[in-house]
Amino acid sequence: MSIELKNISKSYGPYQILKNIDLTIKTGELVALLGPSGSGKTSLLRVLAGLEYADEGTILFHGENLTDAPIKKRKAGFVFQHYALFNTMTIRENIAYGLKAKPRRDRPSKKEIQEKVDQLLHLVRLEPYGDRYPSQLSGGQRQRVALARALAIEPHILLLDEPFGALDAKVRKELRLWLRRLHQQVKMTSLLVTHDQEEAFEVADRVVIINKGRIEQVGTPTEVYENPANSFVYDFIGNVNQVRGTISDGLFTTGAFRIPVDTAGQADGIAFIRPDEFTIQATNEQAADRTLSATVTHIHPSGSVIRLELERQDENQNLEVEVTKREFDKLSLSKNQHVFLEAKKVKVFTVN
Amino acid sequence: MVSQNHSEKKTKVKRRQIIPGFGLSLGLSLSYLSLLVLIPLSMIFIYTSQIGWGGFLREISQPIVVSAYQLSFTTALVASLINLVFGVLTAWVLVRYSFPGRKLIDGLLDLPFALPTSVAGITLATLYATNGWIGHLLPFKVSYTQVGIVVALILIGMPFVVRIVEPVLQNLEKENEEASAILGANRFQTLVHVVFPKIRLAAFSGFALAFSRALGEYGSVVFIAGNMPFKTEIAPLVVMQKLEAFDYDGATSVALVLLVASFLILFLINFSQWVVKRKFAD
Amino acid sequence: MAELSLSRESGGFVQARRHTGNTLTEPVWVQTLLTLIVITFISLFLILPLIFIFTEAFQSGISAYFASISSPEALSSIYLTLTVLVIVVPINTAFGVLLAWTMTKYRFKGKSLIVTLADLPFSISPVIGGLIFVLLFGDHSILGRWLLSQNIQLVFNTTGIVIATLFVTYPFVARELIPLMENQGSLEEEASLILGAGTLRTFFKITLPNIKWGLLYGVILCSARSIGDFGAVSVISGHIVGQTNTMPLQVEAFYDGYQMTAAFALSSLMSVVAIVSLILKSYFDWKNTRPA
């Protein structure tokens, strides 16, 4: 089942939280909606589920217009951040709820419901816990129950609202690998809302970056990471050094650092350089143009990647650089040492 | 599946409800509220408008009515101020201290809500009579005086402040007080500057509700008051007596003032809560 | 360590709660003083009167007690009060739940106005609660005159008492439920709808189990007020002995007739109901706050 969103807008009073959203999700795809909190990503998901209504725009499920359809018609599975399990029911009753709620002619027999529940308990690996109550399970287990409950009604699409947001880091990591495998198994069109880029990149086929109610970029994780469409995405996806400078005559300049850019005319610009996209040199022999001179102020020597903090010599700015352990040893860097940083990859955006 | 062209146009939709059944729920609720509460209450206004402004003023400016209003307002005010002080104190003691019988006292506090007012009335009247258990110990008369009215109003208004302040105190973050202590404030300063501002609104709401309740109270007061005109006759009793004398103009006019007072108090409570919510909203 | 264990908080009459070893509280003498003041205040206004009711009721012995609560007047008042109770409480429970549901599960403008209006019967004088129905159903209104011309008498009889009691007990259930349901939010209801359930199933399977203890407490308060209302019923009953006296009115009649034992005996019955209500309330509170 494919999903098409056309020109979706929504406001709460004076605040416009969704601005002309256009998005197509292909059948069987797992798409992550990634954005900072307050970006509108959860609202978009709730609009899809029918838990909110858009002020404007059209929602098509497999070509069928469901913009104004009530929740029931959409046949969406929804997993809430805080589980929303029914506290007064056992795990089995929670999972069976959607099946029992079907109109009589579609409702499976008691035995079929039992079998289905068994099957789902197996799928989420919670067979021994069927007769417990939600309060007796851990957060990760509860979220798996929520997923089983959502899958029970065989939804056409699966919507997950920060499903792992309330869990601790280790469980979160486990569950997202598990979700990835589960998705490969059932191949259901799925939309995952998250503010955690690692999670989005690890799980999703495609990532939608959303900010202030607008889509900033859509692409596969590699595309988005390698080629951020604008300064927001660059900043939001991972760590990045931002070096301010000026653009004139097709050249971005800051201090002694200069590189050619496509932009014509005069403007202020920001160069984005990721910490692992520097080469450190003790002396400035070649490629002087692409080089920043800096002093090492701090070394974080933990793990296979060494993180360095440096201060530029020409400007009062701190830089962050990552080098492999091997390279670090080779250079035998120490605090207060003066080095040259050659930027291997730079992306310059103009500042308006 | 193919005929989706008609849906391409922008659809401007009004705000709808997520759970079906809004119209029916609201319709039934409002109909019942109107039939049972609003339409009957509007009778007071309709009837008074038939008497006319002059007639209304004449009715409520009778000396006996004026003195009843004064008595009702004064006794209600005194009783609810006492309840304000003891209510905050009781809530504090119940939430913060542990002592034998705490649970019992906490449970008993709702008694004035559960006990019929006439039962409370005859009990207090007999207890505080000059030959009663408490009355004979006191150097002054309580039953059949204005003091007696205040005693009855204290009893029926007791739970309001406690019950509103209690949960606020329970939810108070201990860290605030700790921060204040660490910053060098003594206990008294902490209570005045940190704790008190947090329970102010709740305490005021409780006080206002107790006052409103006391203003209209009838059952518990009539037995202990003695009901002497100009001395111990409260406004609701005046309404009752005018009714018994078939003086509907008088009864309705006197009642209108009480009703408007209740409206104003409710409005004041809601307004102050609204102001505070706006001020501290995230 | 040894010094710490010499804490002066051990063994006193009053102790700071929940933060044993915490220095952040009032001096012990202040705690004790405040607690004693509160206990005295409560004893004087609540405990002593309660004891007094039973003492007075049994003053002339147990047989006199039973004789007075089985007198025809007492019995008919008990019967009338119970009749009113079984009519009023179910109706107001249903509409109270409906009002709380409407106010907490839907978004619309003017909500706080409706809640305020619905709360009016709680804060206005009960005498007004009686008066308005005398005005509405007596010959002072178009409706009243029409009703009387049709020989339909809605005041000064049992119907009038039922209507007035409906009025004064109207807010209790919703008052109890609205804050509770606001706190709970609608997450579980949303989950239920997404799983394909309709409104009724969602209400009965999801909402109702979540609010049942609060609801029961609301019903208890509604019942207590229904039994105990005096002002509104006084106005509307017209004081016809043996016919339209509810228990509180009968208490008044006994008291005015200097039948003290009978007055307090009947009072003691209602006090028992009040005490049972309070016990149930504590139980419901405990159930409500206990993790499921």
PDB file of N, CA and C in Angstrom, chain B residues 58-97:
ATOM      1  N   ARG B  58     -36.870  47.794  45.882  1.00  0.00           N
ATOM      2  CA  ARG B  58     -37.691  47.957  47.075  1.00  0.00           C
ATOM      3  C   ARG B  58     -37.591  46.695  47.951  1.00  0.00           C
ATOM      4  N   GLU B  59     -37.678  45.540  47.298  1.00  0.00           N
ATOM      5  CA  GLU B  59     -37.655  44.283  48.051  1.00  0.00           C
ATOM      6  C   GLU B  59     -36.335  44.102  48.799  1.00  0.00           C
ATOM      7  N   ILE B  60     -35.219  44.348  48.056  1.00  0.00           N
ATOM      8  CA  ILE B  60     -33.941  44.034  48.698  1.00  0.00           C
ATOM      9  C   ILE B  60     -33.440  45.151  49.597  1.00  0.00           C
ATOM     10  N   SER B  61     -34.161  46.284  49.631  1.00  0.00           N
ATOM     11  CA  SER B  61     -33.696  47.333  50.536  1.00  0.00           C
ATOM     12  C   SER B  61     -34.521  47.386  51.814  1.00  0.00           C
ATOM     13  N   GLN B  62     -35.433  46.438  51.972  1.00  0.00           N
ATOM     14  CA  GLN B  62     -36.129  46.357  53.261  1.00  0.00           C
ATOM     15  C   GLN B  62     -35.096  46.154  54.366  1.00  0.00           C
ATOM     16  N   PRO B  63     -35.269  46.848  55.480  1.00  0.00           N
ATOM     17  CA  PRO B  63     -34.259  46.743  56.549  1.00  0.00           C
ATOM     18  C   PRO B  63     -33.985  45.290  56.947  1.00  0.00           C
ATOM     19  N   ILE B  64     -35.032  44.472  57.006  1.00  0.00           N
ATOM     20  CA  ILE B  64     -34.835  43.105  57.468  1.00  0.00           C
ATOM     21  C   ILE B  64     -33.972  42.323  56.471  1.00  0.00           C
ATOM     22  N   VAL B  65     -34.150  42.649  55.177  1.00  0.00           N
ATOM     23  CA  VAL B  65     -33.365  41.963  54.142  1.00  0.00           C
ATOM     24  C   VAL B  65     -31.919  42.438  54.184  1.00  0.00           C
ATOM     25  N   VAL B  66     -31.750  43.759  54.300  1.00  0.00           N
ATOM     26  CA  VAL B  66     -30.392  44.309  54.332  1.00  0.00           C
ATOM     27  C   VAL B  66     -29.621  43.722  55.497  1.00  0.00           C
ATOM     28  N   SER B  67     -30.273  43.644  56.640  1.00  0.00           N
ATOM     29  CA  SER B  67     -29.545  43.127  57.799  1.00  0.00           C
ATOM     30  C   SER B  67     -29.245  41.637  57.612  1.00  0.00           C
ATOM     31  N   ALA B  68     -30.138  40.903  56.929  1.00  0.00           N
ATOM     32  CA  ALA B  68     -29.868  39.486  56.671  1.00  0.00           C
ATOM     33  C   ALA B  68     -28.667  39.329  55.734  1.00  0.00           C
ATOM     34  N   TYR B  69     -28.604  40.178  54.707  1.00  0.00           N
ATOM     35  CA  TYR B  69     -27.452  40.126  53.802  1.00  0.00           C
ATOM     36  C   TYR B  69     -26.166  40.389  54.574  1.00  0.00           C
ATOM     37  N   GLN B  70     -26.224  41.466  55.391  1.00  0.00           N
ATOM     38  CA  GLN B  70     -25.013  41.811  56.157  1.00  0.00           C
ATOM     39  C   GLN B  70     -24.576  40.649  57.020  1.00  0.00           C
ATOM     40  N   LEU B  71     -25.553  40.040  57.690  1.00  0.00           N
ATOM     41  CA  LEU B  71     -25.236  38.917  58.572  1.00  0.00           C
ATOM     42  C   LEU B  71     -24.651  37.767  57.761  1.00  0.00           C
ATOM     43  N   SER B  72     -25.299  37.444  56.643  1.00  0.00           N
ATOM     44  CA  SER B  72     -24.835  36.315  55.828  1.00  0.00           C
ATOM     45  C   SER B  72     -23.418  36.540  55.329  1.00  0.00           C
ATOM     46  N   PHE B  73     -23.161  37.737  54.797  1.00  0.00           N
ATOM     47  CA  PHE B  73     -21.829  38.006  54.259  1.00  0.00           C
ATOM     48  C   PHE B  73     -20.770  37.987  55.361  1.00  0.00           C
ATOM     49  N   THR B  74     -21.104  38.629  56.508  1.00  0.00           N
ATOM     50  CA  THR B  74     -20.106  38.689  57.581  1.00  0.00           C
ATOM     51  C   THR B  74     -19.802  37.299  58.119  1.00  0.00           C
ATOM     52  N   THR B  75     -20.848  36.549  58.452  1.00  0.00           N
ATOM     53  CA  THR B  75     -20.594  35.236  59.051  1.00  0.00           C
ATOM     54  C   THR B  75     -19.891  34.326  58.048  1.00  0.00           C
ATOM     55  N   ALA B  76     -20.302  34.382  56.777  1.00  0.00           N
ATOM     56  CA  ALA B  76     -19.656  33.533  55.770  1.00  0.00           C
ATOM     57  C   ALA B  76     -18.188  33.904  55.632  1.00  0.00           C
ATOM     58  N   LEU B  77     -17.924  35.219  55.681  1.00  0.00           N
ATOM     59  CA  LEU B  77     -16.539  35.670  55.527  1.00  0.00           C
ATOM     60  C   LEU B  77     -15.683  35.210  56.707  1.00  0.00           C
ATOM     61  N   VAL B  78     -16.206  35.428  57.918  1.00  0.00           N
ATOM     62  CA  VAL B  78     -15.445  35.027  59.108  1.00  0.00           C
ATOM     63  C   VAL B  78     -15.189  33.519  59.084  1.00  0.00           C
ATOM     64  N   ALA B  79     -16.251  32.748  58.822  1.00  0.00           N
ATOM     65  CA  ALA B  79     -16.107  31.288  58.831  1.00  0.00           C
ATOM     66  C   ALA B  79     -15.121  30.826  57.768  1.00  0.00           C
ATOM     67  N   SER B  80     -15.184  31.405  56.583  1.00  0.00           N
ATOM     68  CA  SER B  80     -14.278  30.897  55.547  1.00  0.00           C
ATOM     69  C   SER B  80     -12.847  31.379  55.753  1.00  0.00           C
ATOM     70  N   LEU B  81     -12.678  32.542  56.426  1.00  0.00           N
ATOM     71  CA  LEU B  81     -11.311  32.947  56.769  1.00  0.00           C
ATOM     72  C   LEU B  81     -10.710  31.978  57.784  1.00  0.00           C
ATOM     73  N   ILE B  82     -11.532  31.607  58.769  1.00  0.00           N
ATOM     74  CA  ILE B  82     -11.051  30.626  59.752  1.00  0.00           C
ATOM     75  C   ILE B  82     -10.714  29.318  59.042  1.00  0.00           C
ATOM     76  N   ASN B  83     -11.603  28.926  58.133  1.00  0.00           N
ATOM     77  CA  ASN B  83     -11.348  27.684  57.392  1.00  0.00           C
ATOM     78  C   ASN B  83     -10.120  27.792  56.496  1.00  0.00           C
ATOM     79  N   LEU B  84      -9.853  28.995  56.012  1.00  0.00           N
ATOM     80  CA  LEU B  84      -8.664  29.181  55.180  1.00  0.00           C
ATOM     81  C   LEU B  84      -7.407  28.897  56.001  1.00  0.00           C
ATOM     82  N   VAL B  85      -7.344  29.506  57.185  1.00  0.00           N
ATOM     83  CA  VAL B  85      -6.172  29.326  58.030  1.00  0.00           C
ATOM     84  C   VAL B  85      -6.035  27.861  58.454  1.00  0.00           C
ATOM     85  N   PHE B  86      -7.114  27.311  59.013  1.00  0.00           N
ATOM     86  CA  PHE B  86      -7.037  25.938  59.488  1.00  0.00           C
ATOM     87  C   PHE B  86      -6.936  24.938  58.343  1.00  0.00           C
ATOM     88  N   GLY B  87      -7.504  25.304  57.210  1.00  0.00           N
ATOM     89  CA  GLY B  87      -7.437  24.397  56.063  1.00  0.00           C
ATOM     90  C   GLY B  87      -6.019  24.232  55.559  1.00  0.00           C
ATOM     91  N   VAL B  88      -5.303  25.362  55.421  1.00  0.00           N
ATOM     92  CA  VAL B  88      -3.916  25.294  54.953  1.00  0.00           C
ATOM     93  C   VAL B  88      -3.075  24.543  55.985  1.00  0.00           C
ATOM     94  N   LEU B  89      -3.310  24.875  57.250  1.00  0.00           N
ATOM     95  CA  LEU B  89      -2.578  24.212  58.330  1.00  0.00           C
ATOM     96  C   LEU B  89      -2.836  22.704  58.309  1.00  0.00           C
ATOM     97  N   THR B  90      -4.113  22.329  58.208  1.00  0.00           N
ATOM     98  CA  THR B  90      -4.463  20.913  58.207  1.00  0.00           C
ATOM     99  C   THR B  90      -3.839  20.194  57.015  1.00  0.00           C
ATOM    100  N   ALA B  91      -3.924  20.817  55.839  1.00  0.00           N
ATOM    101  CA  ALA B  91      -3.339  20.194  54.653  1.00  0.00           C
ATOM    102  C   ALA B  91      -1.838  19.983  54.855  1.00  0.00           C
ATOM    103  N   TRP B  92      -1.192  20.993  55.401  1.00  0.00           N
ATOM    104  CA  TRP B  92       0.259  20.915  55.629  1.00  0.00           C
ATOM    105  C   TRP B  92       0.586  19.757  56.571  1.00  0.00           C
ATOM    106  N   VAL B  93      -0.130  19.729  57.695  1.00  0.00           N
ATOM    107  CA  VAL B  93       0.127  18.692  58.696  1.00  0.00           C
ATOM    108  C   VAL B  93      -0.141  17.303  58.112  1.00  0.00           C
ATOM    109  N   LEU B  94      -1.231  17.182  57.357  1.00  0.00           N
ATOM    110  CA  LEU B  94      -1.580  15.861  56.802  1.00  0.00           C
ATOM    111  C   LEU B  94      -0.576  15.404  55.751  1.00  0.00           C
ATOM    112  N   VAL B  95      -0.069  16.355  54.967  1.00  0.00           N
ATOM    113  CA  VAL B  95       0.836  15.953  53.890  1.00  0.00           C
ATOM    114  C   VAL B  95       2.257  15.751  54.415  1.00  0.00           C
ATOM    115  N   ARG B  96       2.693  16.617  55.326  1.00  0.00           N
ATOM    116  CA  ARG B  96       4.106  16.614  55.681  1.00  0.00           C
ATOM    117  C   ARG B  96       4.437  15.814  56.943  1.00  0.00           C
ATOM    118  N   TYR B  97       3.498  15.711  57.883  1.00  0.00           N
ATOM    119  CA  TYR B  97       3.840  15.048  59.132  1.00  0.00           C
ATOM    120  C   TYR B  97       3.161  13.697  59.220  1.00  0.00           C
TER     121      TYR B  97
END
